[in-house]
Tab-separated table of C-alpha atoms in Angstrom:
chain	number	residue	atom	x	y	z
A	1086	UNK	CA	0.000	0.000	0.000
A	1087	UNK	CA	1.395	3.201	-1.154
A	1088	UNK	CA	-1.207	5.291	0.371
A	1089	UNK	CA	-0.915	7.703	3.792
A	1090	UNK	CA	-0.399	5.609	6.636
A	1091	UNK	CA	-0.994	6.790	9.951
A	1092	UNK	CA	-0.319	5.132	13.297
A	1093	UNK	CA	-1.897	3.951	15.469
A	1094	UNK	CA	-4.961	4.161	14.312
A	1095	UNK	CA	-6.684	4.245	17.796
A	1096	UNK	CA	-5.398	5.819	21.369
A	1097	UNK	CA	-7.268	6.051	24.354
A	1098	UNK	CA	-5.637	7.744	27.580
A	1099	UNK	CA	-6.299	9.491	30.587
A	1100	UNK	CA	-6.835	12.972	30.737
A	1101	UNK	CA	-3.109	14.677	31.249
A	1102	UNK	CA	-0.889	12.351	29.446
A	1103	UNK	CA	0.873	13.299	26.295
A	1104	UNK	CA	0.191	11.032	23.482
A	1105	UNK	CA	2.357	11.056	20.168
A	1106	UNK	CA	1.151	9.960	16.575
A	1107	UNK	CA	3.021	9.133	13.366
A	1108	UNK	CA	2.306	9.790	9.739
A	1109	UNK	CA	4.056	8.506	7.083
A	1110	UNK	CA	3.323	10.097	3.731
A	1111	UNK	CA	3.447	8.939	-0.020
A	1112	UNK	CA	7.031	8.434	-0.644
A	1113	UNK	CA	7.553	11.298	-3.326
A	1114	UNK	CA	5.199	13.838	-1.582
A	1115	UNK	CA	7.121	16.802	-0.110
A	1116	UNK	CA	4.134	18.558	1.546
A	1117	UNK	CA	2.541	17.137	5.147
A	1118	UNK	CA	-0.230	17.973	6.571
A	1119	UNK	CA	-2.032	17.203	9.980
A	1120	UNK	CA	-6.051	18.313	10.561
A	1121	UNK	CA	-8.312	17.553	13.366
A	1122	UNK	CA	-11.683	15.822	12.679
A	1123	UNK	CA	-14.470	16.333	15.333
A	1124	UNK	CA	-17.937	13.934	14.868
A	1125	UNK	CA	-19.896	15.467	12.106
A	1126	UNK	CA	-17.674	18.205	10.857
A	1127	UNK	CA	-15.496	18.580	8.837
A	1128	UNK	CA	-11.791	18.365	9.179
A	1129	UNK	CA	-9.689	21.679	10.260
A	1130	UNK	CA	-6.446	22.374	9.341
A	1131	UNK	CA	-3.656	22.135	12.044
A	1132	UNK	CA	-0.596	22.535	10.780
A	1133	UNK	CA	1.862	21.511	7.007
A	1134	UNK	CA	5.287	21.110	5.957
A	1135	UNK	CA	6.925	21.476	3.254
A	1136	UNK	CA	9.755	19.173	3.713
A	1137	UNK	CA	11.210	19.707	7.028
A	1138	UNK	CA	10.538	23.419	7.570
A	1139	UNK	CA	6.840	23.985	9.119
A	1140	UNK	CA	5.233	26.600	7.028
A	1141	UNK	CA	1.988	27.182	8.324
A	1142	UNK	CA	0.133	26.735	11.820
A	1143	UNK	CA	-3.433	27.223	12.746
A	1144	UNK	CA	-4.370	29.102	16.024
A	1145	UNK	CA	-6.375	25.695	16.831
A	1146	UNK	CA	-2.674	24.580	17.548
A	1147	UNK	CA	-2.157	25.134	20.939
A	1148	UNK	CA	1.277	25.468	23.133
A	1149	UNK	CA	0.432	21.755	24.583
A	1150	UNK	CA	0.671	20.397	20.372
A	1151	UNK	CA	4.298	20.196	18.354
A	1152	UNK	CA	4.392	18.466	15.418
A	1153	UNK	CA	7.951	17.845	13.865
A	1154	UNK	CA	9.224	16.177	10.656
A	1155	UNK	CA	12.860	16.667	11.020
A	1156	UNK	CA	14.248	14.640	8.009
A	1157	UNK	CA	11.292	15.741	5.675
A	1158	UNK	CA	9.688	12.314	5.298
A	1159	UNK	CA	7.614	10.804	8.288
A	1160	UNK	CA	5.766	13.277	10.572
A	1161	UNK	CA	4.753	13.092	13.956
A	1162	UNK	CA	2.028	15.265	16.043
A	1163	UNK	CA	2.327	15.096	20.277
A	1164	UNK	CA	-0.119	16.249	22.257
A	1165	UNK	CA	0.910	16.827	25.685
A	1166	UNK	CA	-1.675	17.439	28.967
A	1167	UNK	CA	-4.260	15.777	27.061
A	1168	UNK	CA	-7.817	17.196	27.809
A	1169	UNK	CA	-11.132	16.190	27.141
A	1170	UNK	CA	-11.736	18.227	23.770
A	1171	UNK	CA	-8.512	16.697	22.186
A	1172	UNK	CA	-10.929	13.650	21.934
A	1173	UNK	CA	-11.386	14.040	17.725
A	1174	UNK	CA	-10.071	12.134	14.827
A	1175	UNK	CA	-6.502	13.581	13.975
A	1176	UNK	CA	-5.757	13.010	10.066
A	1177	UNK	CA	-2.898	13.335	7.942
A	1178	UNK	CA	-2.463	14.207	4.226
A	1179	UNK	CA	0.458	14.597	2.091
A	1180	UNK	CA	0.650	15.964	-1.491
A	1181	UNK	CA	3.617	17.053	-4.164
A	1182	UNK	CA	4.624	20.655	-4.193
A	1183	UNK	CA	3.277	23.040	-7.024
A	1184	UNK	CA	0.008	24.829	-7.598
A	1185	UNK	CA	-3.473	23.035	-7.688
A	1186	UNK	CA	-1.989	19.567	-6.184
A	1187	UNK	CA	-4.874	17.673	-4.162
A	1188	UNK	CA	-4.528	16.453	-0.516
A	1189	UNK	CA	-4.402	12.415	-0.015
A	1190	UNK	CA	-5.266	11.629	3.298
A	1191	UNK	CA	-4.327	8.891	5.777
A	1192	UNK	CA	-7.303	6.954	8.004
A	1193	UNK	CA	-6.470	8.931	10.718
A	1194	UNK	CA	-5.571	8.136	14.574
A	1195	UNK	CA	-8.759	8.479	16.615
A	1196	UNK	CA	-8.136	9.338	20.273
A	1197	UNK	CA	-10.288	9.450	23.250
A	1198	UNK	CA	-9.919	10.951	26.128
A	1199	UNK	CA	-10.702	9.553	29.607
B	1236	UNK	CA	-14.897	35.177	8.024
B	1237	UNK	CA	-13.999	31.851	5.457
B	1238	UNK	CA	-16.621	29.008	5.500
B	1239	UNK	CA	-17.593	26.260	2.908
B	1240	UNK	CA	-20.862	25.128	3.653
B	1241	UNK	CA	-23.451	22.434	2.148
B	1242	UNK	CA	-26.884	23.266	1.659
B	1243	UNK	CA	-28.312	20.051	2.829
B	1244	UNK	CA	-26.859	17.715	5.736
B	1245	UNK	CA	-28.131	14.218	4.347
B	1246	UNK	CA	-29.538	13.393	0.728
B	1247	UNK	CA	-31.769	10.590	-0.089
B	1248	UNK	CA	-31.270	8.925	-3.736
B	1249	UNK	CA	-32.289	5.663	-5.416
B	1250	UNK	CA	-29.868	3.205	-6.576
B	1251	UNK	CA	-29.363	3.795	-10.129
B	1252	UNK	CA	-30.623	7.547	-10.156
B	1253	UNK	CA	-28.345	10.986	-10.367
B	1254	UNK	CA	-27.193	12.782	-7.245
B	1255	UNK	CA	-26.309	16.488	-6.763
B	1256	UNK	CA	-24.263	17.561	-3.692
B	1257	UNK	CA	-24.233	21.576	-3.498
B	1258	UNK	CA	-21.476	23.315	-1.415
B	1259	UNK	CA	-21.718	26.953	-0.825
B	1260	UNK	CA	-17.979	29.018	-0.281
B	1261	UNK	CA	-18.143	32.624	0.979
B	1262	UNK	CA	-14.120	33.000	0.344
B	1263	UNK	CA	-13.782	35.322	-3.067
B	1264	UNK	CA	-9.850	34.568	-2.465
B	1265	UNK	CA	-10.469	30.471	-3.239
B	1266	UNK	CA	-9.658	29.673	-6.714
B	1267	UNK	CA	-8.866	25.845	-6.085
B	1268	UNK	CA	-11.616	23.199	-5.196
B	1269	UNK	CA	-12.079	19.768	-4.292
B	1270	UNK	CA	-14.508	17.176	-3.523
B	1271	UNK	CA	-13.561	14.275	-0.851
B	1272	UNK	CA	-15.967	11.493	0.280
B	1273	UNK	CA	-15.517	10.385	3.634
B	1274	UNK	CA	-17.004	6.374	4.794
B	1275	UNK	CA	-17.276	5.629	7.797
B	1276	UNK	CA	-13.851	5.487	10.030
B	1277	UNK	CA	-11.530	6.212	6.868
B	1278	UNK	CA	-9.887	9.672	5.727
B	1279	UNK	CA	-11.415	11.359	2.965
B	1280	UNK	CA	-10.873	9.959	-0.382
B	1281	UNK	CA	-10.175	12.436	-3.176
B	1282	UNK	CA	-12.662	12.365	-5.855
B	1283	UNK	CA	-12.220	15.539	-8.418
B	1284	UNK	CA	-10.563	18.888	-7.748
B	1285	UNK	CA	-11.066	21.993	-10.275
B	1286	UNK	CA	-9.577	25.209	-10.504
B	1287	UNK	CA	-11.032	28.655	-10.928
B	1288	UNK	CA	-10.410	29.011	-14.492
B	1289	UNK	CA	-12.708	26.474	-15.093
B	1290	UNK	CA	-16.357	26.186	-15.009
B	1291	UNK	CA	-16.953	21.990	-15.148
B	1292	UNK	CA	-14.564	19.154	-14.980
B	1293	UNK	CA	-15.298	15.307	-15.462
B	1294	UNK	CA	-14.530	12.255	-14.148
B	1295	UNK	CA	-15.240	8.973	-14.298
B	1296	UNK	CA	-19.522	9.193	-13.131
B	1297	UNK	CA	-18.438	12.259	-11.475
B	1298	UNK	CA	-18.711	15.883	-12.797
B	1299	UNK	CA	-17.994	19.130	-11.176
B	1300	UNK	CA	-19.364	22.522	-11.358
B	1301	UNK	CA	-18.190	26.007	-10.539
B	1302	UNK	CA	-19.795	29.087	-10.516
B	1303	UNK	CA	-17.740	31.815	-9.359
B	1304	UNK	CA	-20.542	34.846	-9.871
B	1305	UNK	CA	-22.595	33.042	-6.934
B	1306	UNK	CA	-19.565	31.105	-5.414
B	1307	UNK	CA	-21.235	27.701	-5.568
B	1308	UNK	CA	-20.017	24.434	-6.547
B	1309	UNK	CA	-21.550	20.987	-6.887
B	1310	UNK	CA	-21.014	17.425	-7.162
B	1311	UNK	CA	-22.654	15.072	-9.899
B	1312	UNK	CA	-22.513	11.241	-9.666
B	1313	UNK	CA	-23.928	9.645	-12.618
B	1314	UNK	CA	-26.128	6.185	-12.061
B	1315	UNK	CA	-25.427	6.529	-7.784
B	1316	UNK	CA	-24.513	2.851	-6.245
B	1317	UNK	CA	-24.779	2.068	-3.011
B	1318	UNK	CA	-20.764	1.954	-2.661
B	1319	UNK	CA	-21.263	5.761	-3.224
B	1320	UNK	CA	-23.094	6.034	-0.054
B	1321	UNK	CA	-20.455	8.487	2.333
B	1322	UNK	CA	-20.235	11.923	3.722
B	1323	UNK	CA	-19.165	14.082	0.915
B	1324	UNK	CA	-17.115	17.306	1.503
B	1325	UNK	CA	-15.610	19.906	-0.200
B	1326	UNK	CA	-12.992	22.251	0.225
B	1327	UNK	CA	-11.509	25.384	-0.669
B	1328	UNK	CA	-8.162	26.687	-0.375
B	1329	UNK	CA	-6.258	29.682	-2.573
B	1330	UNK	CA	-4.220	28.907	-4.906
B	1331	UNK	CA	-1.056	31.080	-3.823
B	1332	UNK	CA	-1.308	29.032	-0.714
B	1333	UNK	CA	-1.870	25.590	-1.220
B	1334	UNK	CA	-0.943	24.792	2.840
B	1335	UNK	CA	-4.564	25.427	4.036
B	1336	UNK	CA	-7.833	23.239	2.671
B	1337	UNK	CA	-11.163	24.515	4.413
B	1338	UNK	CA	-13.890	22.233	4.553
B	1339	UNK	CA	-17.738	22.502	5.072
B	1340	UNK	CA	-19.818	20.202	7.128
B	1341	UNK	CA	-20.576	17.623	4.840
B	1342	UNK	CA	-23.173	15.571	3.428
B	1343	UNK	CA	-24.648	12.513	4.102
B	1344	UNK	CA	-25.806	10.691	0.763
B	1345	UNK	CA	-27.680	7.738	1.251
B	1346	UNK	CA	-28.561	5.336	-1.360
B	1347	UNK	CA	-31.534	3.417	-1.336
B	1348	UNK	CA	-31.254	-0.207	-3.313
């Protein structure tokens, strides 16, 4: 499978730990991107790279979540002093760079907060 | 502020007939579009993007439309199945900055054997 793989793709914990998840992109995609998914909405943009260097973040992303990719392929999002509202669906896409190039996502990592 | 929305939350088809999916996008700035469906406990699948400088794009069953005057796109699927059952969303982002997709809500298209 050549797709977006994200891991793991569930993660329940107690309310205060720090939880880390991994994305791997499609091999020759340069751009990264991690969104949040709550029930019924649609996702929300987080954060991308491009490569290793971290272009963009949304104000959703709080002091408590980092997100690295430090040798521009696999990607990883922590969230540390989980709370209740992290509970969502975080997903990952990837796509090339250049103009007008669609998003592939991953399945996501649900976590839940207890 | 930016928002893509859909104008209905669930759609009701029979197998075999044509659906529309409407999305509404307030964002003047958004000159690249593109349609995902979403089943249940997977990522959104790609389906057909289209760019600004066009008004209709086709795929295989699938056809988009954009009309920039009233900033309203849709989503055909030609002959629904019930494999084509999903959320559908779709999302907006400018061109010059291809970091950022924003998505509406979604919609729920059911299809009835």
């Amino acid at each position: 499978d050549t797709g977006v793989s994200q891991n793991p793709r569930h993660k329940i914990t107690k309310r205060g730990q720090n939880v880390t998840f991994r994305c791997d992109p499609i091999s020759e995609h340069n751009r990264l991107y991690w969104y949040r998914q709550t029930l019924g909405q649609g996702p929300e943009f987080l954060t991308y790279f491009q490569n290793e260097a971290q272009l963009e973040k949304s104000r959703l992303l709080s002091d408590r979540f980092s997100a690295e990719r430090p040798k521009g392929s696999f990607s990883t999002l922590e969230i540390q002093r989980t709370e209740q509202g992290d509970s969502a669906m975080y997903l990952c896409a990837s796509s090339p760079a250049g103009l007008g190039q669609p998003q592939h996502f991953g399945d996501g990592t649900r976590l839940s907060i207890l | 502020g930016e928002s893509v929305g859909l104008h209905l939350p669930t759609l009701s088809v029979q197998e075999g007939d044509n659906s529309i999916i409407n999305c509404a996008y307030s964002n003047s700035a958004s000159d690249y579009f593109i349609w995902y469906k979403q089943e249940s406990g997977k990522g959104p699948q790609f389906i057909i993007d289209i760019r600004s400088n066009m008004d209709k794009r086709q795929g295989q069953r699938v056809t988009v439309l954009l009309n920039k005057t009233v900033k309203h796109l849709s989503l055909q699927i030609a002959a629904t199945q019930p494999g084509d059952s999903a959320v559908y969303f779709c999302a907006e982002t400018p061109m010059v900055n291809t970091g950022k997709l924003i998505f509406g809500q979604g919609t729920t298209l059911q299809v009835k054997p």
